[in-house]
């Protein structure tokens, strides 16, 4: 076969969800992934939090897709018996000065359609997590944690069953527009034609645009890589709720929060800094800044934490730039019919995987 209806580039959680959803109604679909297996980048280097939708600008794709994606993901997890916990989270105001920001966050969440948000006094919040230090807190019950690898495995299995072809170890190296479609070249010198391309290439999605001949800077699609490290602790276990500080006011990150896995282990992260290379090493140099950040809401000593893992965010927001929304767009207006871009799919991308896939059906 040298021609298909749709090529999806990238087997992260977004490409897999797109493949599974589109395979219910579309023709031949080929999913290509440069790594030997799915989920080797952003989709397996994150906090595995099901976000509620409180943080994002009302009316943005992030806000709408997060609220819809949160509900869709819980249903999917229940339907497929995948481990998860709707534990809720506490966003903490460490002192009186931070209380207005907590109120503003609640208001924004309510405008986005997030339900059951509750402002608590510090003592009430400490009733939920006894070791917590808080002046006040916002309780967000719809936040949770889940096994994202199991979700990816299920999406891949179901897409395969519906006839999607998977090509791992296959890197897209060139994209040429043709009348009525595109020709894609791969690292093994094989070529393929496709009517449609769905660009789910995560950290490299701007490069895929460039391969096709799009002017990435004019379009505003240039990605900035932003790294986030995690530090682990053995001092705490089995927190009933996730604990977050107030988010960065410029929207770059959510602040160093607790990360609980489904086994009850606790880590802290992610921090945030821009990088120019793909380097998944985490070292000890960030220890003091982690401890300082965590001490705002928990007692912790330097000896209680050690470097764990990290992830890299594909951000459209560069240093000093205003907050940016996801780009999810069919590019006919730029002269690329049938080319669907997903660029800047940073957090809450995991939460939005199913709602993004639904949006792709409409596009
Ligand atoms: C530190 C961190 C914490 C996060 N925490 C959360 C969270 O708690 N909750 C949440 O909802 N979201 C979170 N996110 C965001 C979430 O992880 C991402 O939005 C999501 O994983 C993006 O998935 P993706 O499929 O777009 O990208 P990826 O998983 O990166 O997949 C893209 C794939 O494309 C492939 N690819 C690239 N170029 C090519 C090519 N030329 N040819 C073939 N294949 C190619 C790559 O190899 C890769 O496998 C976090 C992200 C980070 C970095």
Coordinates of C-alpha atoms and ligand atoms in Angstrom, one line a residue:
X1 CA 0.0 0.0 0.0
X2 CA 1.5 3.4 -0.9
X3 CA -1.6 5.6 -0.3
X4 CA -3.8 6.1 2.7
X5 CA -6.6 8.4 3.7
X6 CA -4.9 9.7 6.9
X7 CA -1.5 9.7 8.4
X8 CA -1.2 10.5 12.1
X9 CA 2.3 11.6 13.2
X10 CA 3.2 10.7 16.8
X11 CA 2.1 7.9 19.2
X12 CA 1.8 10.0 22.3
X13 CA -1.5 10.0 24.1
X14 CA -2.9 12.6 21.6
X15 CA -2.0 10.6 18.5
X16 CA -3.3 7.4 20.0
X17 CA -6.6 9.0 21.1
X18 CA -7.0 10.5 17.6
X19 CA -6.3 7.1 16.0
X20 CA -8.8 5.4 18.2
X21 CA -11.6 8.0 17.7
X22 CA -11.1 8.5 14.0
X23 CA -10.8 4.7 13.3
X24 CA -14.5 4.4 14.2
X25 CA -15.6 6.4 11.1
X26 CA -12.7 7.2 8.8
X27 CA -10.9 5.2 6.0
X28 CA -7.4 3.8 6.1
X29 CA -5.3 5.3 8.9
X30 CA -1.6 4.9 9.4
X31 CA 0.0 6.1 12.6
X32 CA 3.8 6.7 12.4
X33 CA 6.1 7.0 15.4
X34 CA 9.8 7.5 15.4
X35 CA 10.4 5.6 18.7
X36 CA 10.1 1.8 19.1
X37 CA 6.9 2.1 21.2
X38 CA 4.2 4.6 22.2
X39 CA 4.4 7.3 24.9
X40 CA 8.2 7.7 25.0
X41 CA 8.1 11.5 25.5
X42 CA 5.7 14.0 27.1
X43 CA 3.0 11.4 27.6
X44 CA 5.1 9.3 30.0
X45 CA 7.0 12.2 31.7
X46 CA 4.4 14.1 33.6
X47 CA 2.3 14.3 36.8
X48 CA -0.6 11.9 35.6
X49 CA -3.1 14.4 37.0
X50 CA -6.6 14.6 35.7
X51 CA -7.0 18.4 35.8
X52 CA -10.3 20.1 36.5
X53 CA -10.1 23.2 34.2
X54 CA -9.8 25.9 36.9
X55 CA -6.6 27.5 35.5
X56 CA -7.3 28.4 31.9
X57 CA -8.7 31.5 30.3
X58 CA -12.5 31.3 30.0
X59 CA -13.4 30.6 26.4
X60 CA -10.0 29.1 25.5
X61 CA -9.6 25.6 24.0
X62 CA -7.6 24.6 27.1
X63 CA -10.6 25.5 29.4
X64 CA -13.3 23.9 27.3
X65 CA -11.4 20.8 26.4
X66 CA -10.2 20.3 30.0
X67 CA -13.6 20.4 31.5
X68 CA -15.0 18.1 28.8
X69 CA -11.9 15.9 28.8
X70 CA -12.0 15.5 32.6
X71 CA -15.5 14.0 32.4
X72 CA -14.7 11.9 29.3
X73 CA -11.6 10.5 30.9
X74 CA -13.3 9.4 34.1
X75 CA -15.9 7.6 32.1
X76 CA -13.3 5.9 30.0
X77 CA -11.3 4.8 33.0
X78 CA -14.4 3.4 34.6
X79 CA -15.5 1.7 31.4
X80 CA -12.1 0.0 30.9
X81 CA -11.4 -0.8 34.5
X82 CA -8.2 1.4 34.5
X83 CA -6.8 2.4 37.9
X84 CA -7.5 5.9 39.0
X85 CA -8.4 7.9 42.0
X86 CA -10.7 11.0 42.1
X87 CA -8.8 12.3 45.1
X88 CA -9.4 16.1 44.6
X89 CA -6.8 18.7 45.3
X90 CA -6.2 21.7 47.6
X91 CA -4.8 24.9 46.2
X92 CA -3.1 26.6 49.1
X93 CA -2.9 30.2 50.1
X94 CA 0.1 30.3 52.4
X95 CA -0.8 33.7 53.9
X96 CA -3.4 36.4 53.9
X97 CA -1.8 38.1 51.0
X98 CA -2.5 35.1 48.7
X99 CA -6.2 34.9 49.6
X100 CA -7.4 37.3 46.8
X101 CA -5.6 35.1 44.2
X102 CA -7.4 32.1 45.6
X103 CA -10.8 33.8 45.2
X104 CA -9.9 34.8 41.6
X105 CA -9.0 31.2 40.8
X106 CA -12.3 30.0 42.1
X107 CA -14.2 32.5 40.1
X108 CA -12.2 31.6 36.9
X109 CA -12.9 27.9 37.6
X110 CA -16.6 28.5 37.9
X111 CA -16.7 30.5 34.7
X112 CA -15.1 27.5 33.0
X113 CA -17.9 25.2 34.3
X114 CA -15.9 23.5 37.1
X115 CA -18.3 22.3 39.7
X116 CA -18.2 21.9 43.5
X117 CA -15.3 24.3 44.2
X118 CA -15.1 25.2 47.9
X119 CA -13.1 27.8 49.8
X120 CA -11.7 26.5 53.1
X121 CA -10.1 28.0 56.1
X122 CA -6.6 26.7 56.8
X123 CA -7.8 24.5 59.7
X124 CA -10.5 22.9 57.5
X125 CA -7.9 22.1 54.8
X126 CA -5.6 20.6 57.5
X127 CA -8.5 18.4 58.4
X128 CA -8.2 16.9 54.9
X129 CA -4.4 16.6 55.0
X130 CA -3.1 16.7 58.6
X131 CA 0.5 17.7 57.8
X132 CA -0.7 20.7 55.6
X133 CA 0.3 24.2 56.5
X134 CA -2.3 26.6 54.9
X135 CA -3.8 30.0 55.7
X136 CA -6.7 29.1 53.3
X137 CA -7.3 26.7 50.5
X138 CA -9.5 26.0 47.4
X139 CA -10.8 22.5 47.3
X140 CA -11.2 21.1 43.8
X141 CA -12.9 17.7 44.1
X142 CA -12.9 16.8 40.3
X143 CA -9.0 16.6 40.2
X144 CA -7.6 13.0 40.2
X145 CA -4.7 10.8 39.3
X146 CA -4.7 7.9 36.8
X147 CA -2.6 5.3 35.1
X148 CA -1.8 7.1 31.8
X149 CA 0.2 4.2 30.4
X150 CA -2.8 1.9 30.7
X151 CA -4.9 4.5 28.9
X152 CA -2.4 4.6 26.1
X153 CA -2.3 0.8 25.9
X154 CA -6.1 0.6 25.7
X155 CA -6.2 3.3 23.0
X156 CA -3.6 1.5 20.9
X157 CA -5.3 -1.9 21.3
X158 CA -8.7 -0.5 20.3
X159 CA -7.3 1.5 17.3
X160 CA -5.5 -1.6 16.1
X161 CA -8.7 -3.6 16.4
X162 CA -10.5 -1.0 14.3
X163 CA -7.9 -1.4 11.6
X164 CA -5.3 1.4 12.2
X165 CA -1.9 0.5 11.0
X166 CA 1.0 1.3 13.3
X167 CA 4.6 1.9 12.1
X168 CA 7.0 2.3 15.0
X169 CA 10.7 3.2 14.5
X170 CA 9.4 5.2 11.6
X171 CA 10.4 8.9 11.5
X172 CA 8.8 11.4 9.1
X173 CA 11.7 13.2 7.5
X174 CA 9.9 15.2 4.7
X175 CA 6.4 16.3 3.8
X176 CA 5.6 17.5 0.2
X177 CA 2.2 19.0 -0.6
X178 CA 0.6 17.4 -3.7
X179 CA -2.7 18.2 -5.5
X180 CA -5.3 16.5 -3.2
X181 CA -2.9 15.3 -0.5
X182 CA 0.7 15.0 0.7
X183 CA 3.7 12.8 0.1
X184 CA 5.6 11.8 3.3
X185 CA 9.1 10.4 3.3
X186 CA 10.4 8.3 6.2
X187 CA 13.8 7.5 7.7
X188 CA 13.9 4.1 5.9
X189 CA 13.6 5.9 2.5
X190 CA 10.1 4.6 2.1
X191 CA 7.4 7.0 0.8
X192 CA 3.7 7.2 1.2
X193 CA 0.8 9.4 0.0
X194 CA -2.0 10.6 2.2
X195 CA -5.1 12.7 1.7
X196 CA -4.8 14.0 5.3
X197 CA -2.1 14.6 7.9
X198 CA -2.7 14.9 11.6
X199 CA 0.3 16.4 13.2
X200 CA 0.5 15.1 16.8
X201 CA 4.3 15.3 17.0
X202 CA 4.5 16.9 20.4
X203 CA 7.9 18.6 21.0
X204 CA 8.6 18.4 17.2
X205 CA 5.2 19.5 15.8
X206 CA 6.6 22.8 14.7
X207 CA 9.3 21.0 12.7
X208 CA 6.6 18.9 11.0
X209 CA 4.9 22.2 9.9
X210 CA 8.2 23.4 8.5
X211 CA 8.8 20.2 6.6
X212 CA 5.4 20.9 4.8
X213 CA 6.5 24.4 4.0
X214 CA 4.6 26.4 6.6
X215 CA 6.1 29.6 7.9
X216 CA 6.2 28.6 11.5
X217 CA 7.2 32.1 12.9
X218 CA 4.5 33.9 10.9
X219 CA 1.9 31.4 12.1
X220 CA 3.0 31.7 15.7
X221 CA 3.8 28.0 15.9
X222 CA 7.4 28.1 17.1
X223 CA 7.8 25.9 20.1
X224 CA 9.9 26.6 23.2
X225 CA 10.9 23.6 25.3
X226 CA 10.3 24.0 29.0
X227 CA 11.7 21.4 31.3
X228 CA 10.1 20.3 34.6
X229 CA 12.0 18.2 37.2
X230 CA 10.5 16.1 39.9
X231 CA 12.0 15.3 43.3
X232 CA 10.9 12.3 45.3
X233 CA 10.4 11.9 49.1
X234 CA 10.0 9.1 51.6
X235 CA 8.9 11.4 54.4
X236 CA 5.3 11.4 53.3
X237 CA 3.0 8.7 51.9
X238 CA -0.6 8.1 51.1
X239 CA -1.8 11.8 50.9
X240 CA -5.6 11.8 50.6
X241 CA -5.5 14.9 48.4
X242 CA -3.0 16.5 46.0
X243 CA -1.5 19.8 47.3
X244 CA -0.8 22.7 45.0
X245 CA 0.5 26.2 45.6
X246 CA -1.1 29.1 43.7
X247 CA -0.1 29.0 40.0
X248 CA 2.5 31.2 38.4
X249 CA 0.7 34.4 37.6
X250 CA 2.2 34.5 34.0
X251 CA 0.7 31.0 33.3
X252 CA 4.0 29.3 32.7
X253 CA 3.5 26.5 35.2
X254 CA 1.2 25.5 38.1
X255 CA 3.9 25.6 40.9
X256 CA 5.8 22.8 42.6
X257 CA 3.0 20.6 43.9
X258 CA 2.7 17.1 45.5
X259 CA 2.5 14.3 43.0
X260 CA 1.0 11.1 44.3
X261 CA 1.1 7.9 42.4
X262 CA -1.5 5.1 42.7
X263 CA 0.7 3.2 45.1
X264 CA 0.7 6.2 47.5
X265 CA 4.3 7.3 46.9
X266 CA 4.9 11.1 47.0
X267 CA 7.1 13.3 44.9
X268 CA 7.2 17.1 44.2
X269 CA 7.3 18.9 41.0
X270 CA 7.5 20.0 38.3
X271 CA 9.6 23.1 38.3
X272 CA 10.0 25.1 35.1
X273 CA 12.8 26.4 33.0
X274 CA 13.5 26.8 29.2
X275 CA 16.0 24.5 27.6
X276 CA 17.3 24.1 24.0
X277 CA 18.2 20.5 24.1
X278 CA 16.4 17.2 24.8
X279 CA 18.0 16.0 27.9
X280 CA 16.0 13.9 30.3
X281 CA 18.6 14.0 33.1
X282 CA 17.6 15.5 36.5
X283 CA 20.4 16.4 38.9
X284 CA 20.7 17.6 42.5
X285 CA 21.2 21.3 41.6
X286 CA 17.5 22.1 42.1
X287 CA 17.2 20.6 45.6
X288 CA 17.2 23.8 47.6
X289 CA 14.7 25.5 45.3
X290 CA 12.4 22.5 45.7
X291 CA 12.6 22.4 49.4
X292 CA 12.0 26.2 49.6
X293 CA 8.9 25.9 47.5
X294 CA 7.5 22.9 49.3
X295 CA 8.1 24.5 52.8
X296 CA 5.3 27.0 51.9
X297 CA 2.8 24.2 52.5
X298 CA 4.6 21.2 54.2
X299 CA 7.5 20.7 56.6
X300 CA 10.4 19.2 54.6
X301 CA 14.2 19.1 55.0
X302 CA 16.9 19.1 52.4
X303 CA 17.7 15.5 53.3
X304 CA 14.1 14.4 52.7
X305 CA 14.2 14.7 48.9
X306 CA 16.2 13.4 45.9
X307 CA 16.0 13.9 42.1
X308 CA 13.6 11.6 40.4
X309 CA 12.5 12.2 36.7
X310 CA 11.6 15.0 34.4
X311 CA 9.6 16.0 31.4
X312 CA 9.7 18.7 28.7
X313 CA 6.8 20.9 27.8
X314 CA 6.1 21.9 24.2
X315 CA 5.2 25.5 24.9
X316 CA 4.1 28.2 22.5
X317 CA 4.7 30.7 25.2
X318 CA 8.3 31.7 25.1
X319 CA 10.2 33.5 27.9
X320 CA 8.4 36.7 28.7
X321 CA 5.5 36.0 26.3
X322 CA 1.9 36.1 27.3
X323 CA 0.0 32.9 28.0
X324 CA -0.9 30.8 24.8
X325 CA -3.7 28.4 24.1
X326 CA -3.5 25.1 22.3
X327 CA -3.3 25.3 18.5
X328 CA -5.7 22.7 17.0
X329 CA -6.5 23.7 13.5
X330 CA -7.2 22.5 9.9
X331 CA -4.8 24.5 7.7
X332 CA -6.8 25.1 4.5
X333 CA -6.7 28.9 5.1
X334 CA -2.9 28.7 5.0
X335 CA -3.0 26.7 1.8
X336 CA -2.6 23.3 3.3
X337 CA -6.0 21.5 3.0
X338 CA -6.4 18.3 5.0
X339 CA -3.4 19.2 7.2
X340 CA -4.5 19.3 10.8
X341 CA -2.0 20.8 13.3
X342 CA -1.9 20.1 17.0
X343 CA 0.8 22.4 18.3
X344 CA 1.7 23.5 21.9
X345 CA -0.2 20.5 23.5
X346 CA 1.3 21.0 26.9
X347 CA -0.6 20.5 30.2
X348 CA -3.6 19.7 30.4
X349 CA -3.0 17.6 27.3
X350 CA -3.3 14.3 29.1
X351 CA -6.6 15.3 30.6
X352 CA -7.8 16.5 27.2
X353 CA -6.8 13.5 25.1
X354 CA -10.4 12.3 24.5
X355 CA -12.0 15.7 24.1
X356 CA -9.2 16.7 21.6
X357 CA -9.9 13.5 19.7
X358 CA -13.7 14.4 19.6
X359 CA -12.8 17.8 18.2
X360 CA -10.7 16.2 15.5
X361 CA -13.7 14.4 14.2
X362 CA -15.4 17.8 13.6
X363 CA -12.3 19.2 12.0
Ligands
LIG1 C1 6.4 17.9 33.3 C2 5.0 17.8 32.7 C3 3.9 17.5 33.5 C4 2.7 17.4 32.9 N1 1.6 17.0 33.8 C5 0.4 16.9 33.2 C6 -0.7 16.5 34.0 O1 -0.5 16.2 35.2 N2 -1.9 16.4 33.5 C7 -2.2 16.7 32.2 O2 -3.3 16.6 31.8 N3 -1.1 17.0 31.3 C8 0.1 17.0 31.8 N4 1.2 17.3 31.0 C9 0.9 17.5 29.6 C10 0.9 16.2 28.8 O3 1.9 15.3 29.3 C11 1.0 16.5 27.3 O4 0.1 17.5 27.0 C12 0.7 15.2 26.5 O5 1.4 14.1 27.0 C13 1.0 15.5 25.1 O6 0.9 14.3 24.3 P1 1.3 14.3 22.8 O7 0.8 13.0 22.3 O8 0.9 15.6 22.1 O9 2.9 14.4 22.8 P2 4.0 13.2 23.1 O10 3.6 12.3 24.1 O11 5.3 13.9 23.2 O12 4.0 12.5 21.7 C14 4.5 13.0 20.5 C15 5.1 11.8 19.7 O13 5.4 12.3 18.4 C16 6.6 11.6 18.0 N5 7.2 12.2 16.9 C17 7.8 13.5 16.9 N6 8.3 13.8 15.7 C18 8.1 12.7 14.9 C19 8.4 12.4 13.5 N7 9.1 13.3 12.8 N8 8.1 11.2 13.0 C20 7.4 10.3 13.8 N9 7.1 10.5 15.1 C21 7.4 11.7 15.6 C22 7.4 11.6 19.3 O14 8.4 10.6 19.2 C23 6.4 11.3 20.3 O15 6.2 10.0 20.7 C24 2.5 17.5 31.5 C25 3.6 17.7 30.7 C26 4.9 17.8 31.3 C27 6.0 18.0 30.4

